[in-house]
Each structure stands twice: as C-alpha cells, then as structure tokens.
Short mmCIF file of C-alpha atoms and ligand atoms in Angstrom, two decimals:
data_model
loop_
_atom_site.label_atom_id
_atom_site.label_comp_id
_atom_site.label_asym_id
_atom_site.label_seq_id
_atom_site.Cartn_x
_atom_site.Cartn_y
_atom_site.Cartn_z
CA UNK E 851 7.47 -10.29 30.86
CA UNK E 852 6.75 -9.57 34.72
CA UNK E 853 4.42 -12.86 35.10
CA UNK E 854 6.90 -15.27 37.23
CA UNK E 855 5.42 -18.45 35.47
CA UNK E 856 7.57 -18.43 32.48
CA UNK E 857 10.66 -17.55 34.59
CA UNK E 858 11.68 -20.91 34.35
CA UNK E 859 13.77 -23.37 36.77
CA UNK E 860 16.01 -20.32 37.76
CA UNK E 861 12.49 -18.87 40.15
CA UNK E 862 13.76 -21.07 42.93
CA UNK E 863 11.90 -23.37 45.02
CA UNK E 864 8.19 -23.62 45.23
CA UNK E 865 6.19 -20.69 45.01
CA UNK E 866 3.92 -20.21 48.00
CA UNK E 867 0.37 -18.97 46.21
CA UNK E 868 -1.97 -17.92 49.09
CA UNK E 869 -4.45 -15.79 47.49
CA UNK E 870 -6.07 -17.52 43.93
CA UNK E 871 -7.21 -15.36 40.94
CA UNK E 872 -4.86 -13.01 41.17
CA UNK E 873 -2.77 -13.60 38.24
CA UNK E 874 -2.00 -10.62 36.29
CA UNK E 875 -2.05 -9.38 32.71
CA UNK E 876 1.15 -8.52 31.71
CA UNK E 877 1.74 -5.60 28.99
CA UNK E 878 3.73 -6.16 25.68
CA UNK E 879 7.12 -6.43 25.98
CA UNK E 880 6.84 -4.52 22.69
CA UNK E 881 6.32 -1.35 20.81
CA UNK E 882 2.64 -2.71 18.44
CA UNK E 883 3.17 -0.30 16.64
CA UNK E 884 6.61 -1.03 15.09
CA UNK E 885 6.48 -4.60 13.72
CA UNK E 886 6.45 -5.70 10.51
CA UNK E 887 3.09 -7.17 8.35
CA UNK E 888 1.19 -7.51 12.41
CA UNK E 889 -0.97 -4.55 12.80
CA UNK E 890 -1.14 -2.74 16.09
CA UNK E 891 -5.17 -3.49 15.93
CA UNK E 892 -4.59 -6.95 15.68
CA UNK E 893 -1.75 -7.41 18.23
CA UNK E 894 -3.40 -4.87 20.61
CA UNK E 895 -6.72 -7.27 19.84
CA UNK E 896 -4.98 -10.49 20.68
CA UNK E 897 -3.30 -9.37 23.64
CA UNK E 898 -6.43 -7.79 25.04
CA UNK E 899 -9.13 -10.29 24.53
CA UNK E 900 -7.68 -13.48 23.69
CA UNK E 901 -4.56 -13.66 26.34
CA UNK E 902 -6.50 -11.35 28.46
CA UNK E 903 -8.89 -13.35 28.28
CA UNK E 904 -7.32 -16.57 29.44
CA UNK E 905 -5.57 -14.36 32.34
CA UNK E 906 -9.01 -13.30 33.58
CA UNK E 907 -10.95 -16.54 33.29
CA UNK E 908 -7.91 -18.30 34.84
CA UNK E 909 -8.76 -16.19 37.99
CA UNK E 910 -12.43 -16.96 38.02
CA UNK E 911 -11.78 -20.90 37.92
CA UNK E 912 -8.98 -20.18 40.87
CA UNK E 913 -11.57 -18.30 42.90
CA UNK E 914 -13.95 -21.17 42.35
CA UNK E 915 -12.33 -24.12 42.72
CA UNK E 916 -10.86 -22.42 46.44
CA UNK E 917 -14.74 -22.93 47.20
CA UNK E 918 -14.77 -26.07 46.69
CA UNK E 919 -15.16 -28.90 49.29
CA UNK E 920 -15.46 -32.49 49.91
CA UNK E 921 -19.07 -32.71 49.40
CA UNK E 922 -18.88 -30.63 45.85
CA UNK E 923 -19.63 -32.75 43.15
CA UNK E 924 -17.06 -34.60 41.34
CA UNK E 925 -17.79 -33.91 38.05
CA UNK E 926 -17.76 -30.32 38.33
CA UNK E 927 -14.20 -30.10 40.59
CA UNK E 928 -13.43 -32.12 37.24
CA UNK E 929 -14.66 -29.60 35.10
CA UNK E 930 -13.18 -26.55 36.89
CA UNK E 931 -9.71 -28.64 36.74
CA UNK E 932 -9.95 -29.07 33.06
CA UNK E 933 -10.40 -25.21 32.27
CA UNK E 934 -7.48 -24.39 35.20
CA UNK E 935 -5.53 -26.29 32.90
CA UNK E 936 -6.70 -24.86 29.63
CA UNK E 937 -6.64 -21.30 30.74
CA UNK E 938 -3.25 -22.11 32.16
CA UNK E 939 -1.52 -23.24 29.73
CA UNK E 940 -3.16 -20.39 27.11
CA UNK E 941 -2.15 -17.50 29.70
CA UNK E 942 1.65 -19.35 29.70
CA UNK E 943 1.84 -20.11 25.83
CA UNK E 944 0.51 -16.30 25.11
CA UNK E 945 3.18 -14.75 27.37
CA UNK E 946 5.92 -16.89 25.69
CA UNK E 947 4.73 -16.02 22.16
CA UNK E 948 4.20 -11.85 22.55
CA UNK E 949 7.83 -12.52 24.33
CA UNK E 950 9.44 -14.05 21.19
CA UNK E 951 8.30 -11.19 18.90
CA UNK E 952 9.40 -7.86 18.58
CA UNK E 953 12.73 -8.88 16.95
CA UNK E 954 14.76 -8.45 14.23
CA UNK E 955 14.37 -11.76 12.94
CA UNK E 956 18.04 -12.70 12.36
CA UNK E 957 19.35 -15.44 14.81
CA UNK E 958 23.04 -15.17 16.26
CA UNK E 959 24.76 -17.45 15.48
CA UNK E 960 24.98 -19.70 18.70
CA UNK E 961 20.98 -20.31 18.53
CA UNK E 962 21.95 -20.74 14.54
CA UNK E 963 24.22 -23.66 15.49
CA UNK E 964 22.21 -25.28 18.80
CA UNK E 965 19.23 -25.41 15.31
CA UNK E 966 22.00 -27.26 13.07
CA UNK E 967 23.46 -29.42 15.64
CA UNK E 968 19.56 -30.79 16.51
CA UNK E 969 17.96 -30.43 12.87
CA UNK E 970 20.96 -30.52 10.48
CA UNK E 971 20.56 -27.40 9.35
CA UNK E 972 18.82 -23.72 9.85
CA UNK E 973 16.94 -24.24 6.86
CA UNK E 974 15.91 -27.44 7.88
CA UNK E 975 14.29 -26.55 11.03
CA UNK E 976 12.76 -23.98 9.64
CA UNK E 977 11.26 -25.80 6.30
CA UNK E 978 9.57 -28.54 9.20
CA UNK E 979 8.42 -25.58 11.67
CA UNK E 980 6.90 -23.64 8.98
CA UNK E 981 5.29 -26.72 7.85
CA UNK E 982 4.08 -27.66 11.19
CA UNK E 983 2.36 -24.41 11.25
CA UNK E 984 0.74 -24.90 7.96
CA UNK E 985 -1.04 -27.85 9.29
CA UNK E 986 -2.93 -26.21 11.79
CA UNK E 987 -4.21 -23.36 9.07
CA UNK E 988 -7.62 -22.94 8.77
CA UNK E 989 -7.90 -24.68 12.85
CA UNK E 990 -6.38 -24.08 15.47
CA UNK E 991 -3.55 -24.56 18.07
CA UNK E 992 -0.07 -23.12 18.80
CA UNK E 993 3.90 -24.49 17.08
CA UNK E 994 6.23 -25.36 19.84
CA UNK E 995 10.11 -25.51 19.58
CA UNK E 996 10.72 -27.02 23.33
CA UNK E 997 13.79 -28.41 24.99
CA UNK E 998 13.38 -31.68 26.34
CA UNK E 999 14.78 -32.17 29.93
CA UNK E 1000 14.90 -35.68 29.93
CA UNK E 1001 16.68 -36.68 26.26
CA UNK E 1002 17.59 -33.33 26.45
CA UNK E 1003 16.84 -33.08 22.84
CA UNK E 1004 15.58 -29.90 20.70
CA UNK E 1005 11.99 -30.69 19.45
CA UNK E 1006 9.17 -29.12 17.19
CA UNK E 1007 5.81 -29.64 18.78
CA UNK E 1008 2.56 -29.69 16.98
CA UNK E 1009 -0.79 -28.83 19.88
CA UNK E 1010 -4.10 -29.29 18.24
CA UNK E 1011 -5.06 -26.97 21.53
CA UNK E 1012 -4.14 -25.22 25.26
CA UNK E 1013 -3.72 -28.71 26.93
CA UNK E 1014 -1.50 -30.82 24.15
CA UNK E 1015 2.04 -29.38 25.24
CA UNK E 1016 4.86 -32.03 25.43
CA UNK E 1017 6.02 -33.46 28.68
CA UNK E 1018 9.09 -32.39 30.44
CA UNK E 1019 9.76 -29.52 28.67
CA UNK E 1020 10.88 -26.21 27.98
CA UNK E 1021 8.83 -24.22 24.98
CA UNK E 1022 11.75 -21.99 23.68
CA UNK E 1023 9.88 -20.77 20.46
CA UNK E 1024 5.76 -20.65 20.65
CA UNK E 1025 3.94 -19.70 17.22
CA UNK E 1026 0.45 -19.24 17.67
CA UNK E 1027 -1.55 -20.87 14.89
CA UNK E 1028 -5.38 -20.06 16.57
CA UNK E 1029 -6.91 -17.70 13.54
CA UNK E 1030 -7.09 -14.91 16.35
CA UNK E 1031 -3.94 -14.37 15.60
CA UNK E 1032 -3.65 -13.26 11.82
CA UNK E 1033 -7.18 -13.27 10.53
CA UNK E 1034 -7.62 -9.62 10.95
CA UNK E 1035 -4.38 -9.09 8.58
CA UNK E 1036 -4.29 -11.65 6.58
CA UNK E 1037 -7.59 -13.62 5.59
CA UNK E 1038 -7.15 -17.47 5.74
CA UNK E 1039 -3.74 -16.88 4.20
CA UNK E 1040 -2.10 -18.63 7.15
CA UNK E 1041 1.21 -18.48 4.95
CA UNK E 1042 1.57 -14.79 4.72
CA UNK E 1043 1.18 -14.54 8.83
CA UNK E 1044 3.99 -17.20 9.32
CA UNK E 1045 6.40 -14.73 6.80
CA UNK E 1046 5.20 -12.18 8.75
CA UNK E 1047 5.73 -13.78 12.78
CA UNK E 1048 9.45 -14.94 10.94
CA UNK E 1049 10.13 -11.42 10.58
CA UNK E 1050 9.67 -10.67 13.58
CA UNK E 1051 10.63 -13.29 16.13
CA UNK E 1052 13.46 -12.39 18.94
CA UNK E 1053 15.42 -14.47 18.51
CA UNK E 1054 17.95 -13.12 21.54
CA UNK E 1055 14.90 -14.72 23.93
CA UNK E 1056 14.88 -17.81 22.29
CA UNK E 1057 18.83 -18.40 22.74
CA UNK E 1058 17.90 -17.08 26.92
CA UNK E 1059 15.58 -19.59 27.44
CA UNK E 1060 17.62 -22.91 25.52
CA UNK E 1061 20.26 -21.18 27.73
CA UNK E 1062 18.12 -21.66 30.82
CA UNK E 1063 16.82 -24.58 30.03
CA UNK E 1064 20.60 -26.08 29.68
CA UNK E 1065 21.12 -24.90 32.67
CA UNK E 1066 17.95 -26.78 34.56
CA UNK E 1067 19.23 -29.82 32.29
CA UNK E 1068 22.04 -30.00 34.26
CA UNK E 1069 21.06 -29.00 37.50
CA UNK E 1070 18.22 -31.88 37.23
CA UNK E 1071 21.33 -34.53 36.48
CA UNK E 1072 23.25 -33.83 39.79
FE1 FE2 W 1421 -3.71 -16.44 20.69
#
C-alpha cells in the first residue's frame, strides 16, 4: 500500500505534514476479481465507499480543524478531534485489512511457529480469532492480531468500533467484522465470510509486519 501511515517504525523520524486533507486513497493491492467467496462488487464496494469514505472525510475534518482558533468553541474542536480519530483509525485499519488479503491462505511456517509459541498452537489461535469475530456478527467492529511493544506479547484484539484499538501496538492481522464487509455475499451469515477472509488472508504480510514490529521492539529497548 503507498499510504506511509502503516509503514510502521521503519518511516523514520517524524513526518513533517504541512498541508491537511490531503491524505490519499490508495488502490487494492489486489486483483478483486481473483479471490475466493469475496465478490469483486463487494470488495470494489467496500474499498470505494466505506474506506474511501473514511479517507475523504478524514480530509474534511483536517481542513477544518486547521481553521480553528483560540476563540472556536470547545466543544466543537472536541468534536472535530473525535471524528480525526475515528476516521483515522478506519482509513489505517482498512489499509491494513485490503493489505492482508489477496493470499493464498497457507502460513509459512515461521508466522506458523511465532502463532504456537504465543497461543500454543495454530489451531488454537485460530479457534479464539474466529471466535472473536463471531462476537461482533450481526454489529460491528474490526478483529485485531497486534504485537505488543511493551510485553512484547502476540495478542487478539476485540474493537466494538474505529477508536477501541489496543495501546502500544502493532495490528499484524485486521479482520473487518462491520456488515459492509460481507453482507452483500453472504446475508447475516457472518460465519461463511470469516471461511471466506481465511481463504484468503496473506499471510507473507502478516510475517513482514511481526517482522517489523520485532524489529521496533528492539530498537525501543536500546
Ligand atoms: Fe470496512
């Protein structure tokens, strides 16, 4: 994905950000057209209008809060705030999840074993992600698989919404539970869209960013 915010601790120092709003949508880093049980309608429809979306109105709450000033009202610099953060997070959490799919679905076997050392087992972390997702059928929110930077631990992350991601830390694997995402295909069957995202996950990007993310780890403890 081109968008430098999910580069990770590897960008470098602070980027400088002089002009707000001008975030930009960046394209599938996939072929729609070629995965399995997600229709190119419904991925081409949940790129365009839901992480669009959030990409677009991110820019509009950028260009407004730059207008604001000492004399503007609290409560609405408060309100702007809250939807930065919102439309933040969804633009971030969308460009992580369209960049863990397109895959085979197969993990090599060093993501296989980073799984077993934290959950026991493959199987294991799979049965409680799965199950994670399962709880947010028929709602809404996203499934997180994050590294943590400060126990350093693997974790599975349930976020009733955009704004309930876990502190200090790295989402390696981002499911996205909102119905947006599978209603089109699949009903309510909420079940038959997490086979389905399985399927197709890349895993190759997952093992990059625990990779990276080791990497920060230890850069963060010298
Ligand atoms: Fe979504």
């Amino acid at each position: 994905m081109a968008n430098p915010n999910v580069g990770g601790p590897d960008a470098g120092p602070v980027a400088t950000d002089p002009t707000p709003g001008k975030h930009p949508i960046a394209p599938l880093p996939f072929d729609p057209t070629r995965l399995k049980g997600l229709s190119e309608k419904l991925l081409r429809s949940h790129h365009e209008n839901n992480y669009g979306g959030a990409v677009k109105n991110l820019n509009k709450v950028e260009e407004e809060l730059a207008r604001v000033t000492k004399d503007t009202p609290a409560f609405l610099a408060g309100g702007l705030k809250e939807r930065e953060l919102v439309f933040n997070n969804s633009m971030v959490l969308h460009e992580l999840y369209f960049g863990n799919l397109g895959g085979d679905g197969k993990p090599g076997s060093a993501i296989q074993a980073a799984l077993s050392r934290a959950f026991g087992s493959l199987a294991r972390w799979e049965e409680l992600f799965r199950l994670t997702g399962m709880s947010l059928a028929g709602g809404s929110g996203w499934v997180v698989l994050d590294y943590n930077f400060q126990s350093r631990q693997l974790r599975t992350h349930w976020s009733g919404n955009h704004s309930q991601t876990a502190a200090s830390s790295q989402p390696l694997l981002v499911m996205d539970m909102y119905e947006h995402a599978y209603q089109m295909d699949y009903g309510a069957a909420a079940a038959k869209y997490i086979d389905a995202f399985f399927q197709n996950m890349q895993w190759d990007e997952v093992h990059r960013r625990l990779e990276r993310a080791e990497r920060a780890a230890s850069a963060l403890a010298t």
